[in-house]
Amino acid sequence: MDISLEIKSTRSLTSEEKSLWTELIGESIFGSIAIDWCEALVDARPPGFEIHYLQLFDGDRPVALVIVHVLRRLDLAGYMGKAARILFDFFGMFGWRPTLVDLAFIEIPLAQTCGILCSSKTEVDAFAVATQARSFIRKEFSYDILCLKSLPHAPGEAAFDSLGMLSTDFLARMSLPLEGLSSFPEYVATLRPRVRTAIRSYKRTFLEAGGSIEACENPTDQDVEAIGARYLETCAFHAGRGEMAVPIAYGKEFFSRLFAKAPTEKRRVFLARLHGEIIGFALVVDSGKSLYFTHCGLDYARAIPSRAYFNLYYALIDYAIAGSYETVELGTLAYETKKKLGGLPRPTRYYFEVRRPLLSALANFVASNFRTQSGSELSSSVSSDKPK
């Protein structure tokens, strides 16, 4: 490495810095909305949550923005299998909770996306950015475990892979390719016959139930209240099934803040209504050639029989094709549904390092006990390399 970068770390960005970086990283994955997204989450004030922006310069040239979020006192037991959770709950009865840790993530929170965003305006050495950002974080930040989520060939993956960090496969992200398609019927024609039949049936069921889908740019306060309620209902539904929880505890405030901060052309919310009442929503954000499906919320008692969930997918796919997006990024979970719609899994890996020997053993245990999701093509494996 023959380049030395200056790093400026802040908890927020000035309006001038925000404008500069939004322009420079706009072509990066999720970059065009990344700062608005992080600011909205900070405004929602989730407990134990911090955002840090690392601005990297080569002399006077801005070359990369690295987004780091920290979760304080997160209980890793909630992300293990049932037997492991029971074991650590037993230890907790005696006041010992080794699974409560402070984690630092080089990642855009809630976006399943690496937090290393390189400038598209200048030539950037991504290896230098990743290694020097990591060194800075190790020196300046307080945490127990440092994590980087990465897709193959994402900026920084080669650097972290070469530094001897522990690694594990994680939940795959699903991506739906749409390039070359000109209409929703043309897209449907590419699917298997049984899926085409199901789409026609589910659309008819939804319409006969009194359903409609609206692509909304500016939801009203009443709409936002309903969106927040549907989101919390969905969280409660999945928690009741013992599924993996979102590690950042945020509520409806995030949605209202995002709608207020992010430009309308960068976000849409699809509202599923039954006789005019919102029973479901799908939030999507624009990232250049890709449309990101980031959140879904449902009133399950009415959304399931009316097939509202599936009709939300159809509406956003139709919208993406009409807008000439090349892909719809469908996120994680619900893999079988997304595969039937043509989604392809994109493998994801976590790289991480631990500061204390006891936590190192625990991190290996957690990584090998991640709960899997049917159809995710996830294999829980931890690299044997030791941190250097």
mmCIF file of C-alpha atoms in Angstrom:
data_model
loop_
_atom_site.group_PDB
_atom_site.id
_atom_site.type_symbol
_atom_site.label_atom_id
_atom_site.label_comp_id
_atom_site.label_asym_id
_atom_site.label_seq_id
_atom_site.Cartn_x
_atom_site.Cartn_y
_atom_site.Cartn_z
ATOM 1 C CA MET A 1 0.000 0.000 0.000
ATOM 2 C CA ASP A 2 1.609 3.257 -1.094
ATOM 3 C CA ILE A 3 -1.177 5.717 -0.295
ATOM 4 C CA SER A 4 -1.852 7.396 3.041
ATOM 5 C CA LEU A 5 -5.339 8.756 3.589
ATOM 6 C CA GLU A 6 -6.504 11.439 5.984
ATOM 7 C CA ILE A 7 -9.594 10.397 7.945
ATOM 8 C CA LYS A 8 -12.098 12.744 9.557
ATOM 9 C CA SER A 9 -14.604 11.114 11.915
ATOM 10 C CA THR A 10 -17.900 12.823 12.836
ATOM 11 C CA ARG A 11 -21.268 11.836 14.298
ATOM 12 C CA SER A 12 -23.106 14.021 11.780
ATOM 13 C CA LEU A 13 -22.423 15.865 8.539
ATOM 14 C CA THR A 14 -22.775 19.563 7.818
ATOM 15 C CA SER A 15 -25.103 20.547 4.982
ATOM 16 C CA GLU A 16 -22.042 21.241 2.792
ATOM 17 C CA GLU A 17 -20.497 17.853 3.610
ATOM 18 C CA LYS A 18 -23.801 16.088 2.989
ATOM 19 C CA SER A 19 -24.187 17.730 -0.427
ATOM 20 C CA LEU A 20 -20.593 16.913 -1.372
ATOM 21 C CA TRP A 21 -20.754 13.253 -0.413
ATOM 22 C CA THR A 22 -24.232 12.675 -1.804
ATOM 23 C CA GLU A 23 -22.908 13.795 -5.188
ATOM 24 C CA LEU A 24 -19.693 11.771 -4.942
ATOM 25 C CA ILE A 25 -21.202 8.474 -3.775
ATOM 26 C CA GLY A 26 -24.488 8.718 -5.682
ATOM 27 C CA GLU A 27 -23.493 5.927 -8.070
ATOM 28 C CA SER A 28 -22.443 3.550 -5.272
ATOM 29 C CA ILE A 29 -24.832 0.856 -4.107
ATOM 30 C CA PHE A 30 -27.471 2.616 -1.986
ATOM 31 C CA GLY A 31 -25.258 5.706 -2.068
ATOM 32 C CA SER A 32 -27.775 8.201 -3.424
ATOM 33 C CA ILE A 33 -29.939 7.882 -0.316
ATOM 34 C CA ALA A 34 -27.443 6.557 2.251
ATOM 35 C CA ILE A 35 -26.984 9.764 4.253
ATOM 36 C CA ASP A 36 -30.700 10.637 4.360
ATOM 37 C CA TRP A 37 -31.380 7.047 5.419
ATOM 38 C CA CYS A 38 -28.861 7.164 8.279
ATOM 39 C CA GLU A 39 -30.057 10.574 9.446
ATOM 40 C CA ALA A 40 -33.662 9.373 9.547
ATOM 41 C CA LEU A 41 -32.651 6.426 11.689
ATOM 42 C CA VAL A 42 -30.660 8.625 14.085
ATOM 43 C CA ASP A 43 -33.694 10.930 14.391
ATOM 44 C CA ALA A 44 -35.819 7.912 15.351
ATOM 45 C CA ARG A 45 -33.467 7.405 18.341
ATOM 46 C CA PRO A 46 -33.233 3.613 18.629
ATOM 47 C CA PRO A 47 -31.759 2.653 22.021
ATOM 48 C CA GLY A 48 -28.027 1.888 22.042
ATOM 49 C CA PHE A 49 -27.563 3.003 18.423
ATOM 50 C CA GLU A 50 -24.814 5.277 17.059
ATOM 51 C CA ILE A 51 -23.846 6.469 13.577
ATOM 52 C CA HIS A 52 -20.307 7.589 12.652
ATOM 53 C CA TYR A 53 -19.178 9.008 9.310
ATOM 54 C CA LEU A 54 -15.539 8.547 8.276
ATOM 55 C CA GLN A 55 -14.600 11.011 5.526
ATOM 56 C CA LEU A 56 -11.457 9.855 3.720
ATOM 57 C CA PHE A 57 -9.225 12.207 1.752
ATOM 58 C CA ASP A 58 -6.170 11.738 -0.428
ATOM 59 C CA GLY A 59 -4.621 15.131 0.121
ATOM 60 C CA ASP A 60 -7.443 17.547 -0.677
ATOM 61 C CA ARG A 61 -9.353 14.999 -2.781
ATOM 62 C CA PRO A 62 -12.355 13.323 -1.081
ATOM 63 C CA VAL A 63 -12.163 9.641 -2.008
ATOM 64 C CA ALA A 64 -14.615 7.693 0.176
ATOM 65 C CA LEU A 65 -17.265 7.922 2.856
ATOM 66 C CA VAL A 66 -17.309 5.025 5.315
ATOM 67 C CA ILE A 67 -20.473 4.589 7.376
ATOM 68 C CA VAL A 68 -20.056 2.873 10.716
ATOM 69 C CA HIS A 69 -22.910 2.109 13.061
ATOM 70 C CA VAL A 70 -22.481 0.828 16.588
ATOM 71 C CA LEU A 71 -24.950 -1.205 18.630
ATOM 72 C CA ARG A 72 -24.382 -1.068 22.376
ATOM 73 C CA ARG A 73 -25.251 -4.032 24.582
ATOM 74 C CA LEU A 74 -26.747 -6.202 21.859
ATOM 75 C CA ASP A 75 -27.620 -9.709 23.045
ATOM 76 C CA LEU A 76 -26.177 -12.163 20.527
ATOM 77 C CA ALA A 77 -28.192 -15.011 22.035
ATOM 78 C CA GLY A 78 -31.200 -13.783 20.041
ATOM 79 C CA TYR A 79 -29.417 -14.733 16.800
ATOM 80 C CA MET A 80 -28.563 -18.311 17.736
ATOM 81 C CA GLY A 81 -30.522 -21.530 17.523
ATOM 82 C CA LYS A 82 -33.066 -22.482 20.183
ATOM 83 C CA ALA A 83 -30.733 -24.708 22.220
ATOM 84 C CA ALA A 84 -28.050 -22.017 22.435
ATOM 85 C CA ARG A 85 -30.604 -19.380 23.444
ATOM 86 C CA ILE A 86 -31.913 -21.595 26.235
ATOM 87 C CA LEU A 87 -28.365 -22.168 27.483
ATOM 88 C CA PHE A 88 -27.513 -18.470 27.675
ATOM 89 C CA ASP A 89 -30.905 -17.623 29.164
ATOM 90 C CA PHE A 90 -30.029 -20.101 31.928
ATOM 91 C CA PHE A 91 -26.699 -18.326 32.532
ATOM 92 C CA GLY A 92 -28.589 -15.032 32.618
ATOM 93 C CA MET A 93 -30.657 -16.238 35.566
ATOM 94 C CA PHE A 94 -27.443 -16.103 37.580
ATOM 95 C CA GLY A 95 -26.485 -12.642 36.364
ATOM 96 C CA TRP A 96 -23.958 -13.755 33.722
ATOM 97 C CA ARG A 97 -24.657 -12.537 30.172
ATOM 98 C CA PRO A 98 -21.527 -13.067 28.067
ATOM 99 C CA THR A 99 -23.609 -12.551 24.929
ATOM 100 C CA LEU A 100 -24.207 -8.837 25.684
ATOM 101 C CA VAL A 101 -21.665 -7.043 23.495
ATOM 102 C CA ASP A 102 -20.914 -3.760 21.725
ATOM 103 C CA LEU A 103 -20.735 -4.283 17.961
ATOM 104 C CA ALA A 104 -19.351 -1.899 15.340
ATOM 105 C CA PHE A 105 -20.585 -2.477 11.783
ATOM 106 C CA ILE A 106 -19.023 -1.080 8.614
ATOM 107 C CA GLU A 107 -22.449 -1.217 7.057
ATOM 108 C CA ILE A 108 -25.415 0.973 6.113
ATOM 109 C CA PRO A 109 -27.900 0.065 8.856
ATOM 110 C CA LEU A 110 -31.047 -1.822 7.814
ATOM 111 C CA ALA A 111 -29.875 -1.842 4.189
ATOM 112 C CA GLN A 112 -27.928 -5.139 4.036
ATOM 113 C CA THR A 113 -25.185 -3.128 2.307
ATOM 114 C CA CYS A 114 -21.484 -2.538 2.913
ATOM 115 C CA GLY A 115 -20.727 0.858 4.440
ATOM 116 C CA ILE A 116 -17.674 1.598 2.247
ATOM 117 C CA LEU A 117 -18.889 4.089 -0.368
ATOM 118 C CA CYS A 118 -16.198 5.179 -2.797
ATOM 119 C CA SER A 119 -16.304 8.368 -4.845
ATOM 120 C CA SER A 120 -17.261 7.977 -8.483
ATOM 121 C CA LYS A 121 -15.514 11.247 -9.365
ATOM 122 C CA THR A 122 -11.932 10.263 -8.513
ATOM 123 C CA GLU A 123 -9.823 7.144 -8.896
ATOM 124 C CA VAL A 124 -10.010 5.244 -5.609
ATOM 125 C CA ASP A 125 -7.852 2.493 -4.123
ATOM 126 C CA ALA A 126 -10.603 0.494 -2.361
ATOM 127 C CA PHE A 127 -8.014 -1.710 -0.672
ATOM 128 C CA ALA A 128 -6.363 1.339 0.916
ATOM 129 C CA VAL A 129 -9.751 2.730 1.959
ATOM 130 C CA ALA A 130 -10.805 -0.520 3.641
ATOM 131 C CA THR A 131 -7.532 -1.245 5.426
ATOM 132 C CA GLN A 132 -6.968 2.285 6.670
ATOM 133 C CA ALA A 133 -10.592 2.705 7.765
ATOM 134 C CA ARG A 134 -10.306 -0.533 9.704
ATOM 135 C CA SER A 135 -7.073 0.605 11.380
ATOM 136 C CA PHE A 136 -8.676 3.929 12.322
ATOM 137 C CA ILE A 137 -11.730 2.215 13.803
ATOM 138 C CA ARG A 138 -9.575 -0.185 15.820
ATOM 139 C CA LYS A 139 -7.656 2.749 17.293
ATOM 140 C CA GLU A 140 -10.419 5.321 17.844
ATOM 141 C CA PHE A 141 -13.620 3.362 18.526
ATOM 142 C CA SER A 142 -14.828 1.504 21.587
ATOM 143 C CA TYR A 143 -16.398 -1.864 20.718
ATOM 144 C CA ASP A 144 -16.132 -5.597 21.385
ATOM 145 C CA ILE A 145 -16.589 -6.926 17.840
ATOM 146 C CA LEU A 146 -15.984 -5.235 14.479
ATOM 147 C CA CYS A 147 -18.106 -6.526 11.579
ATOM 148 C CA LEU A 148 -18.207 -5.947 7.834
ATOM 149 C CA LYS A 149 -20.977 -7.350 5.675
ATOM 150 C CA SER A 150 -19.960 -7.732 2.064
ATOM 151 C CA LEU A 151 -21.116 -9.117 -1.243
ATOM 152 C CA PRO A 152 -18.537 -10.661 -3.588
ATOM 153 C CA HIS A 153 -16.393 -8.016 -5.275
ATOM 154 C CA ALA A 154 -17.778 -5.186 -3.123
ATOM 155 C CA PRO A 155 -15.286 -2.438 -2.198
ATOM 156 C CA GLY A 156 -13.125 -3.609 0.661
ATOM 157 C CA GLU A 157 -13.892 -7.325 0.564
ATOM 158 C CA ALA A 158 -10.445 -8.277 -0.715
ATOM 159 C CA ALA A 159 -8.823 -6.156 1.985
ATOM 160 C CA PHE A 160 -10.770 -7.705 4.833
ATOM 161 C CA ASP A 161 -10.361 -11.193 3.402
ATOM 162 C CA SER A 162 -6.580 -10.723 3.319
ATOM 163 C CA LEU A 163 -6.282 -9.429 6.883
ATOM 164 C CA GLY A 164 -7.051 -12.755 8.519
ATOM 165 C CA MET A 165 -10.413 -11.740 9.960
ATOM 166 C CA LEU A 166 -12.870 -14.440 10.941
ATOM 167 C CA SER A 167 -15.686 -14.846 8.455
ATOM 168 C CA THR A 168 -19.024 -16.566 8.116
ATOM 169 C CA ASP A 169 -21.627 -16.946 5.409
ATOM 170 C CA PHE A 170 -24.785 -15.014 6.199
ATOM 171 C CA LEU A 171 -28.318 -14.711 4.861
ATOM 172 C CA ALA A 172 -28.226 -14.323 1.102
ATOM 173 C CA ARG A 173 -29.715 -11.255 -0.553
ATOM 174 C CA MET A 174 -32.209 -11.821 -3.348
ATOM 175 C CA SER A 175 -31.930 -9.878 -6.585
ATOM 176 C CA LEU A 176 -34.487 -9.849 -9.390
ATOM 177 C CA PRO A 177 -33.003 -9.059 -12.842
ATOM 178 C CA LEU A 178 -35.279 -6.998 -15.096
ATOM 179 C CA GLU A 179 -32.933 -5.655 -17.757
ATOM 180 C CA GLY A 180 -34.399 -5.869 -21.238
ATOM 181 C CA LEU A 181 -38.010 -6.210 -20.098
ATOM 182 C CA SER A 182 -40.508 -3.607 -21.298
ATOM 183 C CA SER A 183 -43.736 -4.549 -19.499
ATOM 184 C CA PHE A 184 -45.138 -6.546 -16.600
ATOM 185 C CA PRO A 185 -46.864 -9.081 -18.912
ATOM 186 C CA GLU A 186 -43.517 -9.650 -20.644
ATOM 187 C CA TYR A 187 -41.944 -10.307 -17.234
ATOM 188 C CA VAL A 188 -44.737 -12.718 -16.248
ATOM 189 C CA ALA A 189 -44.174 -14.637 -19.483
ATOM 190 C CA THR A 190 -40.615 -15.476 -18.312
ATOM 191 C CA LEU A 191 -41.902 -17.315 -15.231
ATOM 192 C CA ARG A 192 -42.946 -20.948 -14.855
ATOM 193 C CA PRO A 193 -46.528 -21.832 -15.869
ATOM 194 C CA ARG A 194 -47.631 -22.542 -12.280
ATOM 195 C CA VAL A 195 -46.317 -19.155 -11.139
ATOM 196 C CA ARG A 196 -48.067 -17.369 -14.009
ATOM 197 C CA THR A 197 -51.319 -19.061 -13.019
ATOM 198 C CA ALA A 198 -50.831 -18.085 -9.376
ATOM 199 C CA ILE A 199 -50.202 -14.437 -10.315
ATOM 200 C CA ARG A 200 -53.444 -14.255 -12.297
ATOM 201 C CA SER A 201 -55.335 -15.945 -9.455
ATOM 202 C CA TYR A 202 -53.854 -13.760 -6.690
ATOM 203 C CA LYS A 203 -54.487 -10.541 -8.624
ATOM 204 C CA ARG A 204 -58.120 -11.581 -9.169
ATOM 205 C CA THR A 205 -58.583 -12.552 -5.495
ATOM 206 C CA PHE A 206 -57.206 -9.200 -4.349
ATOM 207 C CA LEU A 207 -59.440 -7.186 -6.674
ATOM 208 C CA GLU A 208 -62.554 -9.189 -5.771
ATOM 209 C CA ALA A 209 -61.811 -8.573 -2.066
ATOM 210 C CA GLY A 210 -61.902 -4.825 -2.698
ATOM 211 C CA GLY A 211 -58.129 -4.385 -2.840
ATOM 212 C CA SER A 212 -56.067 -1.708 -4.529
ATOM 213 C CA ILE A 213 -52.374 -0.753 -4.644
ATOM 214 C CA GLU A 214 -51.139 2.845 -4.636
ATOM 215 C CA ALA A 215 -47.561 3.955 -5.337
ATOM 216 C CA CYS A 216 -47.408 6.898 -2.950
ATOM 217 C CA GLU A 217 -44.796 9.666 -3.002
ATOM 218 C CA ASN A 218 -46.038 11.734 -0.092
ATOM 219 C CA PRO A 219 -47.997 9.703 2.454
ATOM 220 C CA THR A 220 -50.231 11.669 4.796
ATOM 221 C CA ASP A 221 -49.780 11.664 8.569
ATOM 222 C CA GLN A 222 -52.627 9.167 8.750
ATOM 223 C CA ASP A 223 -50.880 6.958 6.158
ATOM 224 C CA VAL A 224 -47.640 7.076 8.163
ATOM 225 C CA GLU A 225 -49.520 6.040 11.310
ATOM 226 C CA ALA A 226 -50.918 3.036 9.438
ATOM 227 C CA ILE A 227 -47.489 2.188 7.996
ATOM 228 C CA GLY A 228 -45.977 2.232 11.486
ATOM 229 C CA ALA A 229 -48.768 0.051 12.841
ATOM 230 C CA ARG A 230 -48.409 -2.508 10.035
ATOM 231 C CA TYR A 231 -44.635 -2.604 10.571
ATOM 232 C CA LEU A 232 -44.967 -3.265 14.310
ATOM 233 C CA GLU A 233 -47.603 -5.945 13.647
ATOM 234 C CA THR A 234 -45.186 -7.678 11.281
ATOM 235 C CA CYS A 235 -42.360 -7.531 13.843
ATOM 236 C CA ALA A 236 -44.657 -9.058 16.469
ATOM 237 C CA PHE A 237 -45.794 -11.756 14.031
ATOM 238 C CA HIS A 238 -42.254 -12.892 13.267
ATOM 239 C CA ALA A 239 -41.170 -12.648 16.907
ATOM 240 C CA GLY A 240 -44.047 -14.957 17.821
ATOM 241 C CA ARG A 241 -42.693 -17.486 15.339
ATOM 242 C CA GLY A 242 -39.244 -17.318 16.943
ATOM 243 C CA GLU A 243 -37.609 -15.812 13.856
ATOM 244 C CA MET A 244 -34.512 -13.620 13.794
ATOM 245 C CA ALA A 245 -35.215 -10.135 15.119
ATOM 246 C CA VAL A 246 -33.997 -6.869 13.591
ATOM 247 C CA PRO A 247 -31.079 -5.856 15.855
ATOM 248 C CA ILE A 248 -31.982 -2.142 15.766
ATOM 249 C CA ALA A 249 -35.154 -1.439 17.745
ATOM 250 C CA TYR A 250 -36.867 1.369 15.827
ATOM 251 C CA GLY A 251 -40.518 2.217 15.335
ATOM 252 C CA LYS A 252 -42.798 4.292 13.144
ATOM 253 C CA GLU A 253 -40.691 7.431 13.724
ATOM 254 C CA PHE A 254 -38.128 6.122 11.241
ATOM 255 C CA PHE A 255 -40.658 6.101 8.413
ATOM 256 C CA SER A 256 -41.939 9.609 9.095
ATOM 257 C CA ARG A 257 -38.367 10.925 9.305
ATOM 258 C CA LEU A 258 -37.375 9.204 6.066
ATOM 259 C CA PHE A 259 -40.357 10.592 4.164
ATOM 260 C CA ALA A 260 -39.485 14.060 5.488
ATOM 261 C CA LYS A 261 -35.741 13.892 4.717
ATOM 262 C CA ALA A 262 -35.288 11.896 1.525
ATOM 263 C CA PRO A 263 -36.176 13.450 -1.845
ATOM 264 C CA THR A 264 -39.463 12.099 -3.207
ATOM 265 C CA GLU A 265 -37.743 10.741 -6.311
ATOM 266 C CA LYS A 266 -35.575 8.546 -4.098
ATOM 267 C CA ARG A 267 -38.318 6.706 -2.209
ATOM 268 C CA ARG A 268 -41.802 5.297 -2.735
ATOM 269 C CA VAL A 269 -44.189 3.469 -0.485
ATOM 270 C CA PHE A 270 -46.660 1.049 -2.018
ATOM 271 C CA LEU A 271 -49.884 1.001 -0.013
ATOM 272 C CA ALA A 272 -52.150 -2.037 -0.162
ATOM 273 C CA ARG A 273 -55.698 -1.001 0.700
ATOM 274 C CA LEU A 274 -58.782 -3.082 1.344
ATOM 275 C CA HIS A 275 -61.930 -0.994 0.892
ATOM 276 C CA GLY A 276 -59.734 2.069 1.379
ATOM 277 C CA GLU A 277 -58.006 0.925 4.596
ATOM 278 C CA ILE A 278 -54.246 0.278 4.572
ATOM 279 C CA ILE A 279 -53.592 -3.394 5.320
ATOM 280 C CA GLY A 280 -50.031 -3.547 4.019
ATOM 281 C CA PHE A 281 -47.128 -1.554 2.640
ATOM 282 C CA ALA A 282 -43.843 -2.017 0.813
ATOM 283 C CA LEU A 283 -41.130 0.646 1.075
ATOM 284 C CA VAL A 284 -38.662 0.959 -1.793
ATOM 285 C CA VAL A 285 -35.743 3.317 -2.361
ATOM 286 C CA ASP A 286 -33.972 4.311 -5.551
ATOM 287 C CA SER A 287 -30.296 3.540 -6.042
ATOM 288 C CA GLY A 288 -29.492 4.393 -9.626
ATOM 289 C CA LYS A 289 -30.126 1.323 -11.750
ATOM 290 C CA SER A 290 -31.562 -0.672 -8.847
ATOM 291 C CA LEU A 291 -34.740 -0.396 -6.818
ATOM 292 C CA TYR A 292 -34.349 -1.594 -3.222
ATOM 293 C CA PHE A 293 -37.286 -3.223 -1.436
ATOM 294 C CA THR A 294 -36.402 -2.410 2.185
ATOM 295 C CA HIS A 295 -39.491 -2.846 4.385
ATOM 296 C CA CYS A 296 -42.819 -4.602 4.392
ATOM 297 C CA GLY A 297 -45.645 -4.489 6.915
ATOM 298 C CA LEU A 298 -48.943 -6.360 6.943
ATOM 299 C CA ASP A 299 -52.200 -6.829 8.780
ATOM 300 C CA TYR A 300 -51.906 -10.604 8.457
ATOM 301 C CA ALA A 301 -55.534 -11.345 9.309
ATOM 302 C CA ARG A 302 -56.657 -9.496 6.171
ATOM 303 C CA ALA A 303 -53.537 -9.523 4.000
ATOM 304 C CA ILE A 304 -53.216 -13.306 3.807
ATOM 305 C CA PRO A 305 -56.708 -14.215 2.550
ATOM 306 C CA SER A 306 -56.792 -11.234 0.167
ATOM 307 C CA ARG A 307 -53.291 -12.022 -1.207
ATOM 308 C CA ALA A 308 -52.225 -8.420 -0.570
ATOM 309 C CA TYR A 309 -48.619 -9.467 0.143
ATOM 310 C CA PHE A 310 -48.130 -10.928 -3.326
ATOM 311 C CA ASN A 311 -49.877 -8.002 -5.008
ATOM 312 C CA LEU A 312 -47.402 -5.626 -3.370
ATOM 313 C CA TYR A 313 -44.619 -7.551 -5.111
ATOM 314 C CA TYR A 314 -46.429 -7.392 -8.450
ATOM 315 C CA ALA A 315 -46.961 -3.646 -8.119
ATOM 316 C CA LEU A 316 -43.352 -2.802 -7.291
ATOM 317 C CA ILE A 317 -42.020 -5.071 -10.057
ATOM 318 C CA ASP A 318 -44.385 -3.409 -12.544
ATOM 319 C CA TYR A 319 -43.203 -0.001 -11.281
ATOM 320 C CA ALA A 320 -39.534 -1.010 -11.629
ATOM 321 C CA ILE A 321 -39.987 -2.216 -15.212
ATOM 322 C CA ALA A 322 -41.837 0.959 -16.175
ATOM 323 C CA GLY A 323 -38.989 2.991 -14.635
ATOM 324 C CA SER A 324 -36.326 1.030 -16.593
ATOM 325 C CA TYR A 325 -34.602 -0.288 -13.457
ATOM 326 C CA GLU A 326 -32.224 -3.146 -14.199
ATOM 327 C CA THR A 327 -32.803 -4.974 -10.914
ATOM 328 C CA VAL A 328 -35.058 -5.048 -7.897
ATOM 329 C CA GLU A 329 -33.114 -5.874 -4.752
ATOM 330 C CA LEU A 330 -35.545 -7.932 -2.691
ATOM 331 C CA GLY A 331 -33.537 -8.239 0.516
ATOM 332 C CA THR A 332 -33.401 -11.323 2.728
ATOM 333 C CA LEU A 333 -35.998 -13.838 3.979
ATOM 334 C CA ALA A 334 -39.160 -15.119 2.233
ATOM 335 C CA TYR A 335 -36.751 -16.878 -0.130
ATOM 336 C CA GLU A 336 -39.161 -19.339 -1.705
ATOM 337 C CA THR A 337 -41.609 -16.586 -2.688
ATOM 338 C CA LYS A 338 -38.821 -14.474 -4.168
ATOM 339 C CA LYS A 339 -37.321 -17.415 -6.085
ATOM 340 C CA LYS A 340 -40.681 -18.146 -7.694
ATOM 341 C CA LEU A 341 -40.786 -14.535 -8.875
ATOM 342 C CA GLY A 342 -37.383 -14.950 -10.531
ATOM 343 C CA GLY A 343 -35.161 -13.745 -7.687
ATOM 344 C CA LEU A 344 -31.578 -14.976 -7.581
ATOM 345 C CA PRO A 345 -29.614 -15.392 -4.318
ATOM 346 C CA ARG A 346 -26.501 -13.258 -3.909
ATOM 347 C CA PRO A 347 -24.140 -14.720 -1.304
ATOM 348 C CA THR A 348 -23.264 -12.504 1.635
ATOM 349 C CA ARG A 349 -20.364 -12.837 4.048
ATOM 350 C CA TYR A 350 -19.593 -11.274 7.388
ATOM 351 C CA TYR A 351 -15.990 -10.514 8.264
ATOM 352 C CA PHE A 352 -15.356 -9.825 11.917
ATOM 353 C CA GLU A 353 -12.680 -9.522 14.552
ATOM 354 C CA VAL A 354 -12.980 -9.733 18.306
ATOM 355 C CA ARG A 355 -10.978 -7.871 20.907
ATOM 356 C CA ARG A 356 -10.946 -10.380 23.778
ATOM 357 C CA PRO A 357 -10.101 -14.113 23.758
ATOM 358 C CA LEU A 358 -13.326 -15.110 25.543
ATOM 359 C CA LEU A 359 -15.406 -13.133 23.063
ATOM 360 C CA SER A 360 -13.446 -14.671 20.197
ATOM 361 C CA ALA A 361 -14.598 -18.119 21.258
ATOM 362 C CA LEU A 362 -18.141 -16.821 21.669
ATOM 363 C CA ALA A 363 -18.105 -15.196 18.227
ATOM 364 C CA ASN A 364 -17.082 -18.497 16.656
ATOM 365 C CA PHE A 365 -19.927 -20.177 18.511
ATOM 366 C CA VAL A 366 -22.467 -17.573 17.390
ATOM 367 C CA ALA A 367 -21.299 -17.716 13.761
ATOM 368 C CA SER A 368 -21.663 -21.484 13.683
ATOM 369 C CA ASN A 369 -25.134 -21.277 15.253
ATOM 370 C CA PHE A 370 -26.757 -18.630 13.067
ATOM 371 C CA ARG A 371 -30.318 -19.679 12.388
ATOM 372 C CA THR A 372 -30.896 -20.419 8.740
ATOM 373 C CA GLN A 373 -33.831 -19.579 6.530
ATOM 374 C CA SER A 374 -35.293 -22.252 4.268
ATOM 375 C CA GLY A 375 -34.201 -21.704 0.682
ATOM 376 C CA SER A 376 -31.481 -19.187 1.492
ATOM 377 C CA GLU A 377 -28.648 -21.446 0.368
ATOM 378 C CA LEU A 378 -26.934 -20.413 3.580
ATOM 379 C CA SER A 379 -24.168 -22.586 4.965
ATOM 380 C CA SER A 380 -23.014 -21.625 8.446
ATOM 381 C CA SER A 381 -19.257 -21.824 8.323
ATOM 382 C CA VAL A 382 -16.432 -19.968 9.991
ATOM 383 C CA SER A 383 -13.019 -19.540 8.441
ATOM 384 C CA SER A 384 -10.196 -21.259 10.273
ATOM 385 C CA ASP A 385 -7.800 -18.364 9.816
ATOM 386 C CA LYS A 386 -6.850 -16.519 12.992
ATOM 387 C CA PRO A 387 -6.735 -12.722 13.136
ATOM 388 C CA LYS A 388 -3.284 -11.398 12.382
#
